Amino acid sequence: MKSVEDHLTGILERIEPLAPLELQLLDAHGSLLVDEVASTGDLPPFDNSSMDGYAVRLADVADASERYPVVLDVVDDIAAGNTADTAIGSGTCARIMTGAPIPEGTEAIVPVEWTDAGMPTVRITKSPSKGQYIRLRGSDVTAGQTVLAAGAAVGSAQVGLLAAIGRDRIRVRPKPRVVILSTGSELTQPGRPIGPGRIRDSNSYMLTAAAREAGAIAYRVGNVPDDPKILIDTIEDQLIRADVVVTTGGVSAGAYDVVKEVLSELGTVEFGKVAMQPGMPQGFGVIGPDETPIFTLPGNPVSAFVSFEVFVRPALLRMQGAEVTERPVVRATCVSALTSPDGKRQFLRAWYTPPVAGVGEGVVEPVGGTGSHLLGSLARANALISLPAEVTEVAEGGDVDVMLLS
Ligand code: AMP
Ligand code: MG
């Protein structure tokens, strides 16, 4: 049997980052930058006021107090978006709004709250310090400065910054398009009446959501019956919009395991056992004229989920150009004793509580049993305990590796 590590390495060796694409800013949201980004201009682009108030010279207002207000002539009124075309001379000031360019001669802004808000003269009752409430040109970002590194994630703040420096398009790795297809003649879609012996197709929903969480654009095809012709036709139809195909079910040794049956014949998809629990039967390869990667995951929901986490998610992150493709793994104290099969890496659904104030180790507690059909307990987990193949027992209070899912 192949180890989890060997299977994953084999997959990642055959997955390439997607070719960069220049996208509109909002379409690039959620992707990774290909190139570093430098600003072509200063931010702010000009000296401006950070308050609604009056632009003044310091000497004119140095003695202003509640008791002895200073009265100045207001010679200009500058709104955001205006240009300041009057310089302020001795004994004069200009009314100014937040974000408006400061007129020549300004040494500080007096907030409107320190005045009677007057026009065409204003009474000022408090004196500002030099430069107070003036946002200087380039005090945030200077022209030529690198503002985002290559490989940086384009989140909402980065989108804002890119817009502020005037970029409306940016080169990123596109999000991989993932087609998710479940197989099984026993499956019924949620929302439909369910007949005897049938179960609902939870996998296609779960993995579509998981693919989205991994940054992909996911297309949920739903279920196809265990029929070789329908299966291969459906996969071929879907290839047009797929950078990756993920199937579930039909890869064990059962009589109607059509995924294995159909795809084995192509010779480009390899089926085998990986030394793990859950998720032992795995298939991976390429399909179609573009050699589209295809993952064939086992049908049991927990097996499908764990297989996605361990093999598919890293592949999707690699396609997006991520350096780190694995979930964070931390050491934690396990509150209960565990047993694990010899020779298989075991993944146990668990609840992880981080250490108080980040000091020392967190605590982890298994939730539910080990059955790979137990979706209820999967939904109560925020982590997977990962026990190496050679570990067969963990004592109560022992240390374990924990893969954090969120
Ligand atoms: P299989 O790998 O096709 O033999 O399926 C293994 C188990 O997982 C069976 O009990 C199936 O009914 C169940 N199963 C397969 N596909 C799904 C699915 N899409 N949603 C929920 N359970 C499934
Ligand atoms: Mg099946």
PDB file of C-alpha atoms and ligand atoms in Angstrom, residues 182-184 186-187 199-204 226 248-252 257 298-301, ligand 1:
ATOM      1  CA  SER A 182     -21.102  11.877  -7.302  1.00  0.00           C
ATOM      2  CA  THR A 183     -21.880   8.365  -8.419  1.00  0.00           C
ATOM      3  CA  GLY A 184     -24.365   5.897  -6.997  1.00  0.00           C
ATOM      4  CA  GLU A 186     -28.900   4.844  -4.486  1.00  0.00           C
ATOM      5  CA  LEU A 187     -28.548   8.638  -4.424  1.00  0.00           C
ATOM      6  CA  ILE A 199     -29.924   8.031   0.626  1.00  0.00           C
ATOM      7  CA  ARG A 200     -29.312  11.658  -0.111  1.00  0.00           C
ATOM      8  CA  ASP A 201     -26.344  12.841  -2.119  1.00  0.00           C
ATOM      9  CA  SER A 202     -24.415  14.729   0.519  1.00  0.00           C
ATOM     10  CA  ASN A 203     -20.986  14.351  -1.081  1.00  0.00           C
ATOM     11  CA  SER A 204     -21.529  16.548  -4.105  1.00  0.00           C
ATOM     12  CA  ASP A 226     -23.866   3.373 -11.548  1.00  0.00           C
ATOM     13  CA  THR A 248     -17.057  10.185  -5.353  1.00  0.00           C
ATOM     14  CA  GLY A 249     -18.150   6.596  -4.996  1.00  0.00           C
ATOM     15  CA  GLY A 250     -17.639   3.569  -7.151  1.00  0.00           C
ATOM     16  CA  VAL A 251     -13.991   2.920  -6.419  1.00  0.00           C
ATOM     17  CA  SER A 252     -14.143  -0.004  -3.994  1.00  0.00           C
ATOM     18  CA  ASP A 257     -18.121   0.169  -8.746  1.00  0.00           C
ATOM     19  CA  PRO A 298     -14.382   6.943  -2.088  1.00  0.00           C
ATOM     20  CA  GLY A 299     -18.143   7.250  -1.540  1.00  0.00           C
ATOM     21  CA  ASN A 300     -18.501   7.247   2.204  1.00  0.00           C
ATOM     22  CA  PRO A 301     -18.946  10.894   3.145  1.00  0.00           C
TER      23      PRO A 301
HETATM   24  P1  AMP B   1     -19.245   3.452  -2.802  1.00  0.00           P
HETATM   25  O1  AMP B   1     -17.832   3.936  -2.663  1.00  0.00           O
HETATM   26  O2  AMP B   1     -19.892   3.880  -4.061  1.00  0.00           O
HETATM   27  O3  AMP B   1     -19.319   1.961  -2.603  1.00  0.00           O
HETATM   28  O4  AMP B   1     -20.058   4.100  -1.622  1.00  0.00           O
HETATM   29  C1  AMP B   1     -19.724   3.817  -0.284  1.00  0.00           C
HETATM   30  C2  AMP B   1     -20.792   4.294   0.642  1.00  0.00           C
HETATM   31  O5  AMP B   1     -20.933   5.698   0.546  1.00  0.00           O
HETATM   32  C3  AMP B   1     -22.175   3.729   0.350  1.00  0.00           C
HETATM   33  O6  AMP B   1     -22.837   3.487   1.569  1.00  0.00           O
HETATM   34  C4  AMP B   1     -22.837   4.825  -0.425  1.00  0.00           C
HETATM   35  O7  AMP B   1     -24.221   4.792  -0.330  1.00  0.00           O
HETATM   36  C5  AMP B   1     -22.265   6.049   0.234  1.00  0.00           C
HETATM   37  N1  AMP B   1     -22.247   7.159  -0.705  1.00  0.00           N
HETATM   38  C6  AMP B   1     -21.743   7.125  -1.964  1.00  0.00           C
HETATM   39  N2  AMP B   1     -21.888   8.309  -2.576  1.00  0.00           N
HETATM   40  C7  AMP B   1     -22.486   9.125  -1.700  1.00  0.00           C
HETATM   41  C8  AMP B   1     -22.905  10.486  -1.755  1.00  0.00           C
HETATM   42  N3  AMP B   1     -22.743  11.217  -2.863  1.00  0.00           N
HETATM   43  N4  AMP B   1     -23.483  11.019  -0.673  1.00  0.00           N
HETATM   44  C9  AMP B   1     -23.661  10.267   0.435  1.00  0.00           C
HETATM   45  N5  AMP B   1     -23.276   9.009   0.551  1.00  0.00           N
HETATM   46  C10 AMP B   1     -22.717   8.405  -0.494  1.00  0.00           C
END
